[in-house]
């Protein structure tokens, strides 16, 4: 399963560093040590079969992840990120069929104002 998710997501990443976020705002309210222990065991299993799976697993902070991406890009790989010009509301996680709307869930007027403003910006850019 993890290999399939990594392979699916790798097409969207210009480096070999693939970000697989785990959890959400409320996932670790209780039992965080149990969850992290399971993630560590999963990484150990994946890393014991790196040749078979073709991937290496590591747990990192967002800062460590972006430093690894920057190192890959500085290594002369001529990598380029694509720029997204559309909005992300709501965000759909294709691997779990979950939707995320963040704090807009409790502030629908703010979400509407954000989407409307973004649509106006896109319209003006197309007129140029």
PDB file of C-alpha atoms in Angstrom:
ATOM      1  CA  UNK A   1       0.000   0.000   0.000  1.00  0.00           C
ATOM      2  CA  UNK A   2       2.711   2.472   0.986  1.00  0.00           C
ATOM      3  CA  UNK A   3       4.696   1.641  -2.141  1.00  0.00           C
ATOM      4  CA  UNK A   4       1.631   2.309  -4.316  1.00  0.00           C
ATOM      5  CA  UNK A   5       0.958   5.642  -2.623  1.00  0.00           C
ATOM      6  CA  UNK A   6       4.609   6.670  -2.985  1.00  0.00           C
ATOM      7  CA  UNK A   7       4.647   5.683  -6.661  1.00  0.00           C
ATOM      8  CA  UNK A   8       1.383   7.547  -7.372  1.00  0.00           C
ATOM      9  CA  UNK A   9       2.619  10.696  -5.668  1.00  0.00           C
ATOM     10  CA  UNK A  10       6.111  10.559  -7.156  1.00  0.00           C
ATOM     11  CA  UNK A  11       4.775  11.731 -10.517  1.00  0.00           C
ATOM     12  CA  UNK A  12       3.920  15.083  -8.929  1.00  0.00           C
ATOM     13  CA  UNK A  13       7.331  15.623  -7.324  1.00  0.00           C
ATOM     14  CA  UNK A  14      10.397  16.794  -9.257  1.00  0.00           C
ATOM     15  CA  UNK A  15      12.815  15.313  -6.688  1.00  0.00           C
ATOM     16  CA  UNK A  16      13.082  11.870  -5.157  1.00  0.00           C
ATOM     17  CA  UNK A  17      11.809  13.315  -1.873  1.00  0.00           C
ATOM     18  CA  UNK A  18       8.115  12.536  -1.552  1.00  0.00           C
ATOM     19  CA  UNK A  19       6.092  14.027   1.271  1.00  0.00           C
ATOM     20  CA  UNK A  20       3.539  11.697   2.835  1.00  0.00           C
ATOM     21  CA  UNK A  21       1.812  13.668   5.605  1.00  0.00           C
ATOM     22  CA  UNK A  22       0.364  11.532   8.355  1.00  0.00           C
ATOM     23  CA  UNK A  23      -2.578  12.569  10.474  1.00  0.00           C
ATOM     24  CA  UNK A  24      -4.466  15.795  10.853  1.00  0.00           C
ATOM     25  CA  UNK A  25      -5.113  18.393  13.525  1.00  0.00           C
ATOM     26  CA  UNK A  26      -6.813  15.900  15.811  1.00  0.00           C
ATOM     27  CA  UNK A  27      -4.971  12.635  15.117  1.00  0.00           C
ATOM     28  CA  UNK A  28      -2.521  12.869  17.961  1.00  0.00           C
ATOM     29  CA  UNK A  29      -4.645  14.203  20.820  1.00  0.00           C
ATOM     30  CA  UNK A  30      -4.211  10.949  22.685  1.00  0.00           C
ATOM     31  CA  UNK A  31      -1.806   8.124  22.111  1.00  0.00           C
ATOM     32  CA  UNK A  32       0.709  10.027  19.991  1.00  0.00           C
ATOM     33  CA  UNK A  33       3.535   7.791  21.208  1.00  0.00           C
ATOM     34  CA  UNK A  34       1.650   4.716  19.972  1.00  0.00           C
ATOM     35  CA  UNK A  35       1.078   6.275  16.536  1.00  0.00           C
ATOM     36  CA  UNK A  36       4.709   7.352  16.177  1.00  0.00           C
ATOM     37  CA  UNK A  37       5.903   3.937  17.339  1.00  0.00           C
ATOM     38  CA  UNK A  38       3.870   2.325  14.547  1.00  0.00           C
ATOM     39  CA  UNK A  39       5.223   4.801  11.989  1.00  0.00           C
ATOM     40  CA  UNK A  40       8.785   4.032  13.112  1.00  0.00           C
ATOM     41  CA  UNK A  41       8.165   0.289  12.742  1.00  0.00           C
ATOM     42  CA  UNK A  42       6.706   0.855   9.276  1.00  0.00           C
ATOM     43  CA  UNK A  43       9.784   2.839   8.240  1.00  0.00           C
ATOM     44  CA  UNK A  44      12.066   0.122   9.626  1.00  0.00           C
ATOM     45  CA  UNK A  45      10.198  -2.492   7.581  1.00  0.00           C
ATOM     46  CA  UNK A  46      10.330  -0.405   4.397  1.00  0.00           C
ATOM     47  CA  UNK A  47      14.019   0.376   4.890  1.00  0.00           C
ATOM     48  CA  UNK A  48      14.843  -3.306   5.485  1.00  0.00           C
ATOM     49  CA  UNK A  49      13.490  -3.956   1.974  1.00  0.00           C
ATOM     50  CA  UNK A  50      14.714  -0.879   0.124  1.00  0.00           C
ATOM     51  CA  UNK A  51      15.933  -2.980  -2.796  1.00  0.00           C
ATOM     52  CA  UNK A  52      12.574  -4.712  -3.111  1.00  0.00           C
ATOM     53  CA  UNK A  53      10.388  -1.629  -2.726  1.00  0.00           C
ATOM     54  CA  UNK A  54      12.676   0.912  -4.355  1.00  0.00           C
ATOM     55  CA  UNK A  55      11.942   3.489  -1.650  1.00  0.00           C
ATOM     56  CA  UNK A  56      13.460   4.654   1.612  1.00  0.00           C
ATOM     57  CA  UNK A  57      11.323   5.868   4.494  1.00  0.00           C
ATOM     58  CA  UNK A  58      12.270   8.519   7.021  1.00  0.00           C
ATOM     59  CA  UNK A  59      10.415  10.591   9.552  1.00  0.00           C
ATOM     60  CA  UNK A  60      11.188  14.285   9.380  1.00  0.00           C
ATOM     61  CA  UNK A  61       9.932  17.719  10.183  1.00  0.00           C
ATOM     62  CA  UNK A  62       8.724  19.960   7.361  1.00  0.00           C
ATOM     63  CA  UNK A  63      11.975  21.926   7.692  1.00  0.00           C
ATOM     64  CA  UNK A  64      14.091  18.788   7.253  1.00  0.00           C
ATOM     65  CA  UNK A  65      11.984  17.760   4.255  1.00  0.00           C
ATOM     66  CA  UNK A  66      12.393  21.109   2.492  1.00  0.00           C
ATOM     67  CA  UNK A  67      16.130  21.142   3.220  1.00  0.00           C
ATOM     68  CA  UNK A  68      16.388  17.721   1.504  1.00  0.00           C
ATOM     69  CA  UNK A  69      14.415  19.043  -1.481  1.00  0.00           C
ATOM     70  CA  UNK A  70      16.650  22.131  -1.681  1.00  0.00           C
ATOM     71  CA  UNK A  71      19.757  19.925  -1.553  1.00  0.00           C
ATOM     72  CA  UNK A  72      18.422  17.821  -4.424  1.00  0.00           C
ATOM     73  CA  UNK A  73      17.753  20.939  -6.460  1.00  0.00           C
ATOM     74  CA  UNK A  74      21.182  22.437  -5.697  1.00  0.00           C
ATOM     75  CA  UNK A  75      22.890  19.232  -6.774  1.00  0.00           C
ATOM     76  CA  UNK A  76      22.644  20.418 -10.380  1.00  0.00           C
ATOM     77  CA  UNK A  77      19.649  18.339 -11.322  1.00  0.00           C
ATOM     78  CA  UNK A  78      18.004  21.238 -13.220  1.00  0.00           C
ATOM     79  CA  UNK A  79      14.770  20.621 -11.398  1.00  0.00           C
ATOM     80  CA  UNK A  80      11.832  22.975 -11.616  1.00  0.00           C
ATOM     81  CA  UNK A  81       8.612  23.174  -9.665  1.00  0.00           C
ATOM     82  CA  UNK A  82       5.352  23.810 -11.436  1.00  0.00           C
ATOM     83  CA  UNK A  83       3.285  26.741 -10.286  1.00  0.00           C
ATOM     84  CA  UNK A  84      -0.330  26.137  -9.414  1.00  0.00           C
ATOM     85  CA  UNK A  85      -2.737  28.892 -10.378  1.00  0.00           C
ATOM     86  CA  UNK A  86      -5.966  27.459  -9.028  1.00  0.00           C
ATOM     87  CA  UNK A  87      -7.373  27.421  -5.531  1.00  0.00           C
ATOM     88  CA  UNK A  88      -7.333  24.458  -3.192  1.00  0.00           C
ATOM     89  CA  UNK A  89     -10.759  24.703  -1.527  1.00  0.00           C
ATOM     90  CA  UNK A  90     -11.720  22.115  -0.551  1.00  0.00           C
ATOM     91  CA  UNK A  91      -8.621  19.950  -0.733  1.00  0.00           C
ATOM     92  CA  UNK A  92      -9.260  16.301  -1.549  1.00  0.00           C
ATOM     93  CA  UNK A  93      -6.887  13.597  -0.421  1.00  0.00           C
ATOM     94  CA  UNK A  94      -7.058  11.077  -3.272  1.00  0.00           C
ATOM     95  CA  UNK A  95      -5.586   8.295  -1.136  1.00  0.00           C
ATOM     96  CA  UNK A  96      -8.350   8.337   1.471  1.00  0.00           C
ATOM     97  CA  UNK A  97     -11.258  10.168  -0.212  1.00  0.00           C
ATOM     98  CA  UNK A  98     -11.255  12.688   2.620  1.00  0.00           C
ATOM     99  CA  UNK A  99     -11.861  16.384   2.164  1.00  0.00           C
ATOM    100  CA  UNK A 100     -10.109  19.143   4.066  1.00  0.00           C
ATOM    101  CA  UNK A 101     -11.397  22.652   4.360  1.00  0.00           C
ATOM    102  CA  UNK A 102      -9.428  23.729   7.417  1.00  0.00           C
ATOM    103  CA  UNK A 103     -10.840  26.518   9.517  1.00  0.00           C
ATOM    104  CA  UNK A 104     -13.154  27.467   6.673  1.00  0.00           C
ATOM    105  CA  UNK A 105     -15.394  24.664   7.873  1.00  0.00           C
ATOM    106  CA  UNK A 106     -16.530  26.907  10.702  1.00  0.00           C
ATOM    107  CA  UNK A 107     -16.285  30.134   8.692  1.00  0.00           C
ATOM    108  CA  UNK A 108     -18.188  29.561   5.441  1.00  0.00           C
ATOM    109  CA  UNK A 109     -18.515  33.310   4.734  1.00  0.00           C
ATOM    110  CA  UNK A 110     -14.737  33.703   4.830  1.00  0.00           C
ATOM    111  CA  UNK A 111     -14.322  30.730   2.495  1.00  0.00           C
ATOM    112  CA  UNK A 112     -16.865  32.212   0.064  1.00  0.00           C
ATOM    113  CA  UNK A 113     -15.118  35.602   0.145  1.00  0.00           C
ATOM    114  CA  UNK A 114     -11.754  33.929  -0.491  1.00  0.00           C
ATOM    115  CA  UNK A 115     -13.022  31.913  -3.463  1.00  0.00           C
ATOM    116  CA  UNK A 116     -14.867  34.926  -4.934  1.00  0.00           C
ATOM    117  CA  UNK A 117     -11.783  37.144  -4.627  1.00  0.00           C
ATOM    118  CA  UNK A 118      -9.597  34.489  -6.233  1.00  0.00           C
ATOM    119  CA  UNK A 119     -12.051  34.137  -9.129  1.00  0.00           C
ATOM    120  CA  UNK A 120     -11.918  37.905  -9.688  1.00  0.00           C
ATOM    121  CA  UNK A 121      -8.119  37.763  -9.768  1.00  0.00           C
ATOM    122  CA  UNK A 122      -8.176  34.950 -12.333  1.00  0.00           C
ATOM    123  CA  UNK A 123     -10.667  36.869 -14.483  1.00  0.00           C
ATOM    124  CA  UNK A 124      -8.481  39.973 -14.459  1.00  0.00           C
ATOM    125  CA  UNK A 125      -5.380  37.954 -15.335  1.00  0.00           C
ATOM    126  CA  UNK A 126      -7.146  36.438 -18.322  1.00  0.00           C
ATOM    127  CA  UNK A 127      -8.132  39.915 -19.553  1.00  0.00           C
ATOM    128  CA  UNK A 128      -4.512  41.064 -19.663  1.00  0.00           C
TER     129      UNK A 128
END
